[in-house]
mmCIF file of C-alpha atoms in Angstrom:
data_model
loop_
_atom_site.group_PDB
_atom_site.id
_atom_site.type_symbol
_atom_site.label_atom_id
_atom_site.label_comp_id
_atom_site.label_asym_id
_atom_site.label_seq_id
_atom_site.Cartn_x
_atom_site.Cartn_y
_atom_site.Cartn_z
ATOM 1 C CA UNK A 26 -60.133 26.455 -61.527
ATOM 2 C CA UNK A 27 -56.930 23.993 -61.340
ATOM 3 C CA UNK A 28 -58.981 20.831 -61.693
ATOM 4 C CA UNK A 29 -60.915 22.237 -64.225
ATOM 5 C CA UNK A 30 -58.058 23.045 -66.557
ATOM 6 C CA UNK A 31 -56.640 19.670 -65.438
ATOM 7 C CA UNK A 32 -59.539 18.367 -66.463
ATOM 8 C CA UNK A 33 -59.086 20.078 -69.789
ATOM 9 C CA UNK A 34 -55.716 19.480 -70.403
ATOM 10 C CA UNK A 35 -56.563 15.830 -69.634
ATOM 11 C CA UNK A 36 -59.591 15.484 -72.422
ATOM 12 C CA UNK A 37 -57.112 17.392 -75.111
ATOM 13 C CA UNK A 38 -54.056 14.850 -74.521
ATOM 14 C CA UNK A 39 -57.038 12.402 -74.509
ATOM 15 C CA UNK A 40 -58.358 14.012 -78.012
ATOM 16 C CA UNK A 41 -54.409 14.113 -79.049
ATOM 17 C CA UNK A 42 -54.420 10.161 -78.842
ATOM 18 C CA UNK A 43 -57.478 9.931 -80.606
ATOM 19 C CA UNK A 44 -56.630 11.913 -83.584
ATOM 20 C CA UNK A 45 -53.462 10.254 -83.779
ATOM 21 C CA UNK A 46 -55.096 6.442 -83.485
ATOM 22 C CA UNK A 47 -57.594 7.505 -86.470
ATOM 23 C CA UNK A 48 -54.848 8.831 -88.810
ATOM 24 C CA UNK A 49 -52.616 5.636 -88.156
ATOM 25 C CA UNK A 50 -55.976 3.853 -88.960
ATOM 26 C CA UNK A 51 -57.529 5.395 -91.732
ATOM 27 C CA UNK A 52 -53.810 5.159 -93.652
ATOM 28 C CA UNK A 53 -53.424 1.940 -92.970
ATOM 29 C CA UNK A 54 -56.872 1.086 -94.590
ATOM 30 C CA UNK A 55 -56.207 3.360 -97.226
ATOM 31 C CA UNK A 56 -52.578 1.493 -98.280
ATOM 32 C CA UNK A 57 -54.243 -2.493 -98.025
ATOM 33 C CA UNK A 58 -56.839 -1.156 -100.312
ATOM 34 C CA UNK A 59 -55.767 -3.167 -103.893
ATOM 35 C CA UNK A 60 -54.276 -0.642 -106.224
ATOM 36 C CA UNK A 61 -52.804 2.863 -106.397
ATOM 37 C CA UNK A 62 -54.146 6.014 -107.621
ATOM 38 C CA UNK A 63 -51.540 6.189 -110.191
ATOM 39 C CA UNK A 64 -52.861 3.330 -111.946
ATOM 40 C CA UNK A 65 -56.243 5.126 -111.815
ATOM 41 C CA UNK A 66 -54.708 8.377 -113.340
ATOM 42 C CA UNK A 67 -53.242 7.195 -116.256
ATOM 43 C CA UNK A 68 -53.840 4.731 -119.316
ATOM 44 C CA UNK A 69 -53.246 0.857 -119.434
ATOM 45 C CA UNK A 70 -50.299 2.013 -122.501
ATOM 46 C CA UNK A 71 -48.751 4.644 -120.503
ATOM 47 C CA UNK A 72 -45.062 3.000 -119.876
ATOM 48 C CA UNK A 73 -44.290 1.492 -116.632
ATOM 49 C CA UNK A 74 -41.107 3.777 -116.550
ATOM 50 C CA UNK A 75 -43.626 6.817 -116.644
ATOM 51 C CA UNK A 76 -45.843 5.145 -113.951
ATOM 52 C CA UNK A 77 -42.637 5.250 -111.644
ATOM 53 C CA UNK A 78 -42.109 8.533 -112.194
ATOM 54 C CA UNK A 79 -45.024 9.411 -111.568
ATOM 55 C CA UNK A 80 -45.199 7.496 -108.273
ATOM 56 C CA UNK A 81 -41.742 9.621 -107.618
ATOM 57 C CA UNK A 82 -43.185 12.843 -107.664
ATOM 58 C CA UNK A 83 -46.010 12.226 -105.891
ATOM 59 C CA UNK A 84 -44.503 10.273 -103.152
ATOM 60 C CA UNK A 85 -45.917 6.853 -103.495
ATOM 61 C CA UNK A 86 -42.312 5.176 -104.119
ATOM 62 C CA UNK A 87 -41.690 5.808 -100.720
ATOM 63 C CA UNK A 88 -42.311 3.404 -97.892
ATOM 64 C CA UNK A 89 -45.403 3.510 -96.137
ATOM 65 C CA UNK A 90 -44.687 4.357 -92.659
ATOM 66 C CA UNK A 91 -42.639 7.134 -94.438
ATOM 67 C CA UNK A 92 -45.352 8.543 -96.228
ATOM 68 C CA UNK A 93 -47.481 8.877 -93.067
ATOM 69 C CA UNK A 94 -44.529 10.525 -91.156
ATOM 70 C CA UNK A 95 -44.587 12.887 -94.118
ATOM 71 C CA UNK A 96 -48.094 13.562 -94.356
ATOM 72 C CA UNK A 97 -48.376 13.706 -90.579
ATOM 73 C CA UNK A 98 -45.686 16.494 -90.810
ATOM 74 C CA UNK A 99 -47.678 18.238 -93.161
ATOM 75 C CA UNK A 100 -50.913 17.991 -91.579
ATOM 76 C CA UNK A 101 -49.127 19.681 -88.606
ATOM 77 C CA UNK A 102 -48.100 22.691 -90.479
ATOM 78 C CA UNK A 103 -51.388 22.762 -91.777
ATOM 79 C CA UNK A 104 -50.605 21.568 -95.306
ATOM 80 C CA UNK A 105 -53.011 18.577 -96.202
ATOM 81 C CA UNK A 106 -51.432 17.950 -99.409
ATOM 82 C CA UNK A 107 -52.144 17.845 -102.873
ATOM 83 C CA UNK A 108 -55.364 15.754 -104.023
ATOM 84 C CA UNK A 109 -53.934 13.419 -106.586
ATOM 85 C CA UNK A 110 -56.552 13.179 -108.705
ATOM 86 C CA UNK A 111 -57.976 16.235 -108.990
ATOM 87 C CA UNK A 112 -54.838 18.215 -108.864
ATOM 88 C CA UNK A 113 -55.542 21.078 -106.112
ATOM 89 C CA UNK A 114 -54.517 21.783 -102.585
ATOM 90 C CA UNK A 115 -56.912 19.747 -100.043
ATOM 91 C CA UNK A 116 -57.150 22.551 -97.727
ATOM 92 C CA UNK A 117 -58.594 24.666 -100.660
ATOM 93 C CA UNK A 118 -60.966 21.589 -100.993
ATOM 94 C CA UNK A 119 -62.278 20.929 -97.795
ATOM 95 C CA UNK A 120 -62.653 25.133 -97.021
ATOM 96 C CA UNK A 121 -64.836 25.102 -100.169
ATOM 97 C CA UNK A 122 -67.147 22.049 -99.199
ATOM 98 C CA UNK A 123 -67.194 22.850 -95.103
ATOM 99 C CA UNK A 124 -69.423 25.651 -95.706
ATOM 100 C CA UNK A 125 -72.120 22.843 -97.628
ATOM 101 C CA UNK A 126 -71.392 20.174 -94.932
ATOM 102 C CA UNK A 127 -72.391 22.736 -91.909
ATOM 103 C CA UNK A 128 -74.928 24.007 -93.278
ATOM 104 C CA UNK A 129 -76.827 20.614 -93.807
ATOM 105 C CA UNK A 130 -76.040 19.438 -90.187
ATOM 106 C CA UNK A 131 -76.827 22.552 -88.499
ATOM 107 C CA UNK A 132 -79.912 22.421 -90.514
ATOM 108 C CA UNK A 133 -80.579 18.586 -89.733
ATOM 109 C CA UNK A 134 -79.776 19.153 -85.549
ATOM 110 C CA UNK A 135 -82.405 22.190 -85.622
ATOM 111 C CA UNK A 136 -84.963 20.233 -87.151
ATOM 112 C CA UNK A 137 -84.334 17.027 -85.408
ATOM 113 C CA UNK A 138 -83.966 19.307 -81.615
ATOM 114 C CA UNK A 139 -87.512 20.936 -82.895
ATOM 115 C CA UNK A 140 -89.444 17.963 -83.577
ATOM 116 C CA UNK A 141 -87.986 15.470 -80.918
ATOM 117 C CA UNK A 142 -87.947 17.620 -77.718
ATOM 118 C CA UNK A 143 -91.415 18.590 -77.785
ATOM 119 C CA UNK A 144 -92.839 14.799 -79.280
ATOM 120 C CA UNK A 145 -90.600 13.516 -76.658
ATOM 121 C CA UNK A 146 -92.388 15.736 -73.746
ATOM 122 C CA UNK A 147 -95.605 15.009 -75.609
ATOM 123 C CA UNK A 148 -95.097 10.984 -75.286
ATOM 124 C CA UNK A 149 -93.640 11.068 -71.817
ATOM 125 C CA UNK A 150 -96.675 13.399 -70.600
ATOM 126 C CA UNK A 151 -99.217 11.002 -72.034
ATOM 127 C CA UNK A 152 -97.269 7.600 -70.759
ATOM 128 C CA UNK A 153 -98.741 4.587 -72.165
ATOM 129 C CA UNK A 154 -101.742 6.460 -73.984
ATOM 130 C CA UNK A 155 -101.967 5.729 -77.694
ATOM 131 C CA UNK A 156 -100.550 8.797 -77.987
ATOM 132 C CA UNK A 157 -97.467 8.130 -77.006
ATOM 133 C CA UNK A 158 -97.210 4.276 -78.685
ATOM 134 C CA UNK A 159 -98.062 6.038 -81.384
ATOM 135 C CA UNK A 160 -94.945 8.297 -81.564
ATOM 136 C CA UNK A 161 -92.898 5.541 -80.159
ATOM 137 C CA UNK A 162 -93.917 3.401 -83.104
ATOM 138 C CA UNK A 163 -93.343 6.126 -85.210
ATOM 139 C CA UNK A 164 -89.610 6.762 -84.240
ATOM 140 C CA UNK A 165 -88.361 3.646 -84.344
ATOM 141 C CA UNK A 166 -89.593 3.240 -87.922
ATOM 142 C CA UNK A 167 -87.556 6.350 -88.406
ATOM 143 C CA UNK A 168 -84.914 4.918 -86.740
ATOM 144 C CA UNK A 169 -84.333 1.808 -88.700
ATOM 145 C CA UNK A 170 -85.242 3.389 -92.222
ATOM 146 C CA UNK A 171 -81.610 3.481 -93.961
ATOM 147 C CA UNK A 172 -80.441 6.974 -94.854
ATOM 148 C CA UNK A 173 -80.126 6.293 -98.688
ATOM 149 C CA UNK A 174 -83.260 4.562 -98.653
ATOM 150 C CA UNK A 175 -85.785 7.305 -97.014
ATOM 151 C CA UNK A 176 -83.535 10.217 -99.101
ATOM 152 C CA UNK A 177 -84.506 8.183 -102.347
ATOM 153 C CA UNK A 178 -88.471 7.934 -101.193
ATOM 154 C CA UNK A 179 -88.209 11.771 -100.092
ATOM 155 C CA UNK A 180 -87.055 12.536 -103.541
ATOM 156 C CA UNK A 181 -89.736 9.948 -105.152
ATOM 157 C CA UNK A 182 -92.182 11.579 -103.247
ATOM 158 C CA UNK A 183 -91.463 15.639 -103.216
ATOM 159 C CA UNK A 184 -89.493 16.030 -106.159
ATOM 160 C CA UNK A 185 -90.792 13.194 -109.122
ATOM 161 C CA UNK A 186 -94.267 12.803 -108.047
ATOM 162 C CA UNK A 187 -95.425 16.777 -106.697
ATOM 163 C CA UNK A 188 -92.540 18.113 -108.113
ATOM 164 C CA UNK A 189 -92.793 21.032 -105.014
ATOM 165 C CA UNK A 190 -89.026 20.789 -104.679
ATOM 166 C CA UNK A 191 -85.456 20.302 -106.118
ATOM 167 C CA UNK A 192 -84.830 17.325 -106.781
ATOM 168 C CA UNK A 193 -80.639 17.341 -105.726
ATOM 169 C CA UNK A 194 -77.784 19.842 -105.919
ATOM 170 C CA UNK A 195 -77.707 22.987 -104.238
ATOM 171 C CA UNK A 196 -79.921 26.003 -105.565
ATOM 172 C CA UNK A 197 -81.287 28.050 -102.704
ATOM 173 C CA UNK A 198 -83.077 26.953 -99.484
ATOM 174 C CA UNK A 199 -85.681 24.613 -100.893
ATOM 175 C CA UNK A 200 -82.553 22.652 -102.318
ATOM 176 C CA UNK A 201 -81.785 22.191 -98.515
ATOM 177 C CA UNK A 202 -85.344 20.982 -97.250
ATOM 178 C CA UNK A 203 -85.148 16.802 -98.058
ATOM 179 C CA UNK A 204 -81.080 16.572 -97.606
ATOM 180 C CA UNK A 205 -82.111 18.438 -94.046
ATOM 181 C CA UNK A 206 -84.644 15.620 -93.736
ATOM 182 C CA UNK A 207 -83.165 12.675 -94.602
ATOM 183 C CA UNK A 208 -80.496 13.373 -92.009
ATOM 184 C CA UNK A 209 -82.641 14.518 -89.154
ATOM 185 C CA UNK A 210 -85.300 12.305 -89.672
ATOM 186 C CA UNK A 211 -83.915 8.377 -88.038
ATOM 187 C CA UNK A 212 -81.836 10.742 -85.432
ATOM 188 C CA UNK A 213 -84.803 12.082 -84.379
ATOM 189 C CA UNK A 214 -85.724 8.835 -82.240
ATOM 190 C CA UNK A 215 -82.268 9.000 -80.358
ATOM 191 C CA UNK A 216 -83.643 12.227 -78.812
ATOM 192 C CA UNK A 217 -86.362 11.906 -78.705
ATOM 193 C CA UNK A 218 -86.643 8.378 -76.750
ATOM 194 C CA UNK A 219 -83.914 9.976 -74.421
ATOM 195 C CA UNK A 220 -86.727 12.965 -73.853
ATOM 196 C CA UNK A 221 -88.956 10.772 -73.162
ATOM 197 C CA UNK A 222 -87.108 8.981 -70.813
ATOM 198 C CA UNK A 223 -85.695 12.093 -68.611
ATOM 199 C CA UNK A 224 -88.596 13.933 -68.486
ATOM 200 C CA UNK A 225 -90.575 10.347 -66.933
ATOM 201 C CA UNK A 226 -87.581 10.240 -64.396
ATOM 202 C CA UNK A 227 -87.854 13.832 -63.635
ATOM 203 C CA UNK A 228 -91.319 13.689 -63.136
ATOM 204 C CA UNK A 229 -90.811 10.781 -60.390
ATOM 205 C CA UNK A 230 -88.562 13.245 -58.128
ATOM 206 C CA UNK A 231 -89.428 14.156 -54.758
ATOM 207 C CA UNK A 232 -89.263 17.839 -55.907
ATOM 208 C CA UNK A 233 -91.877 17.348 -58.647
ATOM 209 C CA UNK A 234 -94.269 15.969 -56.358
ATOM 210 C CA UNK A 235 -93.798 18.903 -53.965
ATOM 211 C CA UNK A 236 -94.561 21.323 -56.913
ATOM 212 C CA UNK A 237 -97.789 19.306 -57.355
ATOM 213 C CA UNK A 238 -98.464 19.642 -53.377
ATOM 214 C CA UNK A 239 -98.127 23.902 -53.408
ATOM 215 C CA UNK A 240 -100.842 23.747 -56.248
ATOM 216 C CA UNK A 241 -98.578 24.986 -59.068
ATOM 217 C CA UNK A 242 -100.204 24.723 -62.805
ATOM 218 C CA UNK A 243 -99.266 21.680 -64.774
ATOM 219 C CA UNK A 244 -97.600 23.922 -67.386
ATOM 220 C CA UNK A 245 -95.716 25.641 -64.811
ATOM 221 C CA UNK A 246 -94.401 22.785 -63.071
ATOM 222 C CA UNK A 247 -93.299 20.602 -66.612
ATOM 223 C CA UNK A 248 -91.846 24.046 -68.042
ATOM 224 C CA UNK A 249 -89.906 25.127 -64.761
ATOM 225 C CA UNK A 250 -88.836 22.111 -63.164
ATOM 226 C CA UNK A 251 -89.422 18.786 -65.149
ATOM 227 C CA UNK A 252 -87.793 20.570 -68.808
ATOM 228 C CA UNK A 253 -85.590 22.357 -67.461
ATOM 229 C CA UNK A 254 -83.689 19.572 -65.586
ATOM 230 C CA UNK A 255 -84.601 16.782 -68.263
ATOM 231 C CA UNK A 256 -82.977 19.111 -70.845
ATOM 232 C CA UNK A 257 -79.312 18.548 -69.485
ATOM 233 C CA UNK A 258 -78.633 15.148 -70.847
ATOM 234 C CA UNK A 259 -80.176 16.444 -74.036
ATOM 235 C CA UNK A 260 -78.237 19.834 -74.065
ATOM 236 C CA UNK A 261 -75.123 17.585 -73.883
ATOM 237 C CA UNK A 262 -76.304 14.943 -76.988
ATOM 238 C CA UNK A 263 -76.504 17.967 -79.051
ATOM 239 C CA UNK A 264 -73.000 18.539 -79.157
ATOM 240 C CA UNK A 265 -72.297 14.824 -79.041
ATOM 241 C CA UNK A 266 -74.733 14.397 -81.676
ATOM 242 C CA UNK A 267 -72.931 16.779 -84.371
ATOM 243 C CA UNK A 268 -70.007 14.239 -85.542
ATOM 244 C CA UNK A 269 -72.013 11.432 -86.088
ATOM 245 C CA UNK A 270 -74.679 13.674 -88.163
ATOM 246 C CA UNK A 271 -71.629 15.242 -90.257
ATOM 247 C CA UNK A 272 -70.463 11.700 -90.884
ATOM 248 C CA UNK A 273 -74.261 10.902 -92.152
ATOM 249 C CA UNK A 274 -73.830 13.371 -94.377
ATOM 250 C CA UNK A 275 -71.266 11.495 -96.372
ATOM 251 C CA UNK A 276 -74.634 9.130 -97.435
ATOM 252 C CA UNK A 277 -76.885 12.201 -97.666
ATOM 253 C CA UNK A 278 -74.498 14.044 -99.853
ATOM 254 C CA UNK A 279 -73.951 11.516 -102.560
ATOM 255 C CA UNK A 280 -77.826 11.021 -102.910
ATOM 256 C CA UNK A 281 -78.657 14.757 -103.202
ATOM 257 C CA UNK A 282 -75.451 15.415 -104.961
ATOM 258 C CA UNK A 283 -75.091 17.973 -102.571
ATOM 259 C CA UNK A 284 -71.542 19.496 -103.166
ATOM 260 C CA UNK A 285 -70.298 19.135 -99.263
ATOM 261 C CA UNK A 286 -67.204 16.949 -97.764
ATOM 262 C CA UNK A 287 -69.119 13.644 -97.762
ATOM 263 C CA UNK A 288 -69.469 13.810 -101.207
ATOM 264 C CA UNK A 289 -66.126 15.002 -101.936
ATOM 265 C CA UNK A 290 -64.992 11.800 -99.411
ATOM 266 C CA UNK A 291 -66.890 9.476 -101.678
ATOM 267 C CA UNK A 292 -65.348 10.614 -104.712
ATOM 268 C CA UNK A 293 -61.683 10.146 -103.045
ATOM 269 C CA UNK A 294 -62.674 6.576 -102.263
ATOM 270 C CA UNK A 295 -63.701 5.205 -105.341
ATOM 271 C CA UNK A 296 -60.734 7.538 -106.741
ATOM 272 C CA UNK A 297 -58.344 5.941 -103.886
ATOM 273 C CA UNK A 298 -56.927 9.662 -103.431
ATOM 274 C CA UNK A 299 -55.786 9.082 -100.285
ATOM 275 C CA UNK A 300 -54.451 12.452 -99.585
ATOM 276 C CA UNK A 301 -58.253 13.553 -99.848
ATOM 277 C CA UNK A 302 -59.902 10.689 -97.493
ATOM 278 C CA UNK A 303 -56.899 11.496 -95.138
ATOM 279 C CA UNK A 304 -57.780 15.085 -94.823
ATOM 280 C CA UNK A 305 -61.695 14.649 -94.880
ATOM 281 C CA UNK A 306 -61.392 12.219 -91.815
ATOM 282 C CA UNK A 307 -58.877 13.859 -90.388
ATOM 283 C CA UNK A 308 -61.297 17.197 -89.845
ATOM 284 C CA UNK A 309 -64.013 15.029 -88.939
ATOM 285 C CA UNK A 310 -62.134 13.442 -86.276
ATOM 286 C CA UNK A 311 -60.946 16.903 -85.066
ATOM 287 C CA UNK A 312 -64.533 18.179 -84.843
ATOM 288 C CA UNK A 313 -65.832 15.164 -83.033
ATOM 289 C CA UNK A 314 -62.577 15.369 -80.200
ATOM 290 C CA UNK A 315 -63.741 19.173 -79.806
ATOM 291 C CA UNK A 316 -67.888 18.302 -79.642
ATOM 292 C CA UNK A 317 -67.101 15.587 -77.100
ATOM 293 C CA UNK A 318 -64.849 17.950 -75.186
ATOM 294 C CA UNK A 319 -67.769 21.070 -75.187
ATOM 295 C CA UNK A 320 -70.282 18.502 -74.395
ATOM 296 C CA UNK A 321 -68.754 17.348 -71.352
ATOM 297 C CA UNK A 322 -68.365 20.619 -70.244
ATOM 298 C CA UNK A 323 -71.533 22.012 -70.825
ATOM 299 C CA UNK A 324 -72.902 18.876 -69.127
ATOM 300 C CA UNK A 325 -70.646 20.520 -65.886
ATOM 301 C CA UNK A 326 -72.022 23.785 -66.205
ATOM 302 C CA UNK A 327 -75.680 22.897 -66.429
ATOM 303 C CA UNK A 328 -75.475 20.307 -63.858
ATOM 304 C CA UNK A 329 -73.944 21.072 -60.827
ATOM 305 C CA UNK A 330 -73.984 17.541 -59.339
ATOM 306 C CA UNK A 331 -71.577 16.505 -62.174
ATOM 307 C CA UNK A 332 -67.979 17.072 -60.758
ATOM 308 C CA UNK A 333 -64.918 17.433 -63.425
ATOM 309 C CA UNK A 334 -62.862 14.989 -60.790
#
């Protein structure tokens, strides 16, 4: 029990440093970008006098590495600030576009876990059979399709030309179907090429081929032994997996319009509300410290060969 919560205690300073490194980062890129919000916010005949006042009350006169320290401080109290353009509390923001944002990636792993695991087995059962080039081909396409490109042909396809669903916002569960898609879709080859690959290296153990020996059924054998033990690298890409889809969704979001963070992140870009991108990546970053942490864990648990030290 000590060196697993040593272990623990280790990942979270770990995590600490991350968070911290990102937030240094993403202000920093957020200051060099040319311009201020202010001069976003108001008109080109709006006094230069009012301009500084407004850059007073919002904080903006103040050095950088101040305004960090500031924000920082607020973050920590759990206060993410005031969005400057749109004139409401960040937290209230972000609680009211999470809810859009999970849903699509929890939506987007399920679909990508349900198609890849199964193809994978498929491919790796049928090595080198045009059954499995075939899928292989097929992935990789996947794989190397943009996101903003294959949403856009999704939409051409279901929406414009059979007109079988919605086209972009949110209305229902059909509304969710090609957002779902478009994320799952070119992260479907990751797992399922690292499927494909376990479950061929699992199939090579000594064990396997004693299985064979006793005269156990094929189904048996690839259900009880070769799945279950190719499934632990996979288990643990699930929760790796969940940050990077959640930062796909920034893409996916803007092209369905779908009202979640990424497409509240967008709009603080091109808005350069700061106090918004801040907060956005600052959640992100949290959730992707925690998925790494439960992933390494679970990767413990399921394989007992794996030791914490």
């Amino acid at each position: 029990m000590n060196d697993i919560m040593r272990y623990i205690i280790k990942r979270l300073l770990i995590g600490i440093l991350v968070v911290l490194f990102v937030t240094v980062l993403i202000f920093g890129i957020m200051q060099a970008m040319p311009g201020n919000p202010v001069d976003l916010m108001v008109d080109t005949r709006v006094s230069a006098e009012k301009v500084e006042e407004i850059k007073a009350e919002w904080g903006l006169d103040k050095p950088p590495v101040v305004q960090y320290f500031y924000w920082l401080g607020n973050i920590l109290r759990g206060n993410f600030g005031m969005s400057i353009s749109l004139k409401q509390n960040v937290s209230d923001l972000i609680l009211q576009r999470l809810p859009y944002t999970l849903l699509l990636t929890g939506a987007a792993l399920v679909i990508e876990y349900l198609l890849a695991i199964p193809l994978g087995l498929l491919a790796a059962v049928r090595k080198n059979k045009i059954t499995d080039k075939a899928l292989t081909i097929t992935t990789v396409v996947l794989w190397s399709m943009p996101p903003f490109w294959l949403g856009v042909l999704l939409m051409l396809v279901f929406s414009i030309h059979l007109n079988i669903l919605p086209l972009s916002g949110y209305s229902g569960f059909a509304s969710l179907i090609l957002p779902a898609l478009t994320l799952s879709l070119p992260a479907l080859a990751q797992i399922f090429r690292l499927t494909r690959s376990e479950v061929l290296d699992v199939m090579d153990e000594k064990y396997v081929t004693t299985a064979y020996a006793k005269g156990i059924t094929d189904k048996k054998i690839l259900v009880r032994h070769v799945l279950r033990n190719a499934l632990i690298p996979v288990t643990v890409m699930f929760f790796l997996s969940l940050p990077w889809l959640i930062g796909g969704a920034v893409v996916v979001e803007n092209v369905f319009a779908w009202p979640g963070m990424g497409q509240l992140l967008w709009k603080g870009i091109a808005k350069q509300d700061f106090v918004i991108v801040q907060g956005i990546v600052f959640v992100i970053t949290i959730l992707t410290v925690i998925c790494n942490i439960i992933g390494d864990m679970i990767s413990g648990i399921l394989d007992p060969r794996i030791r914490l030290e």
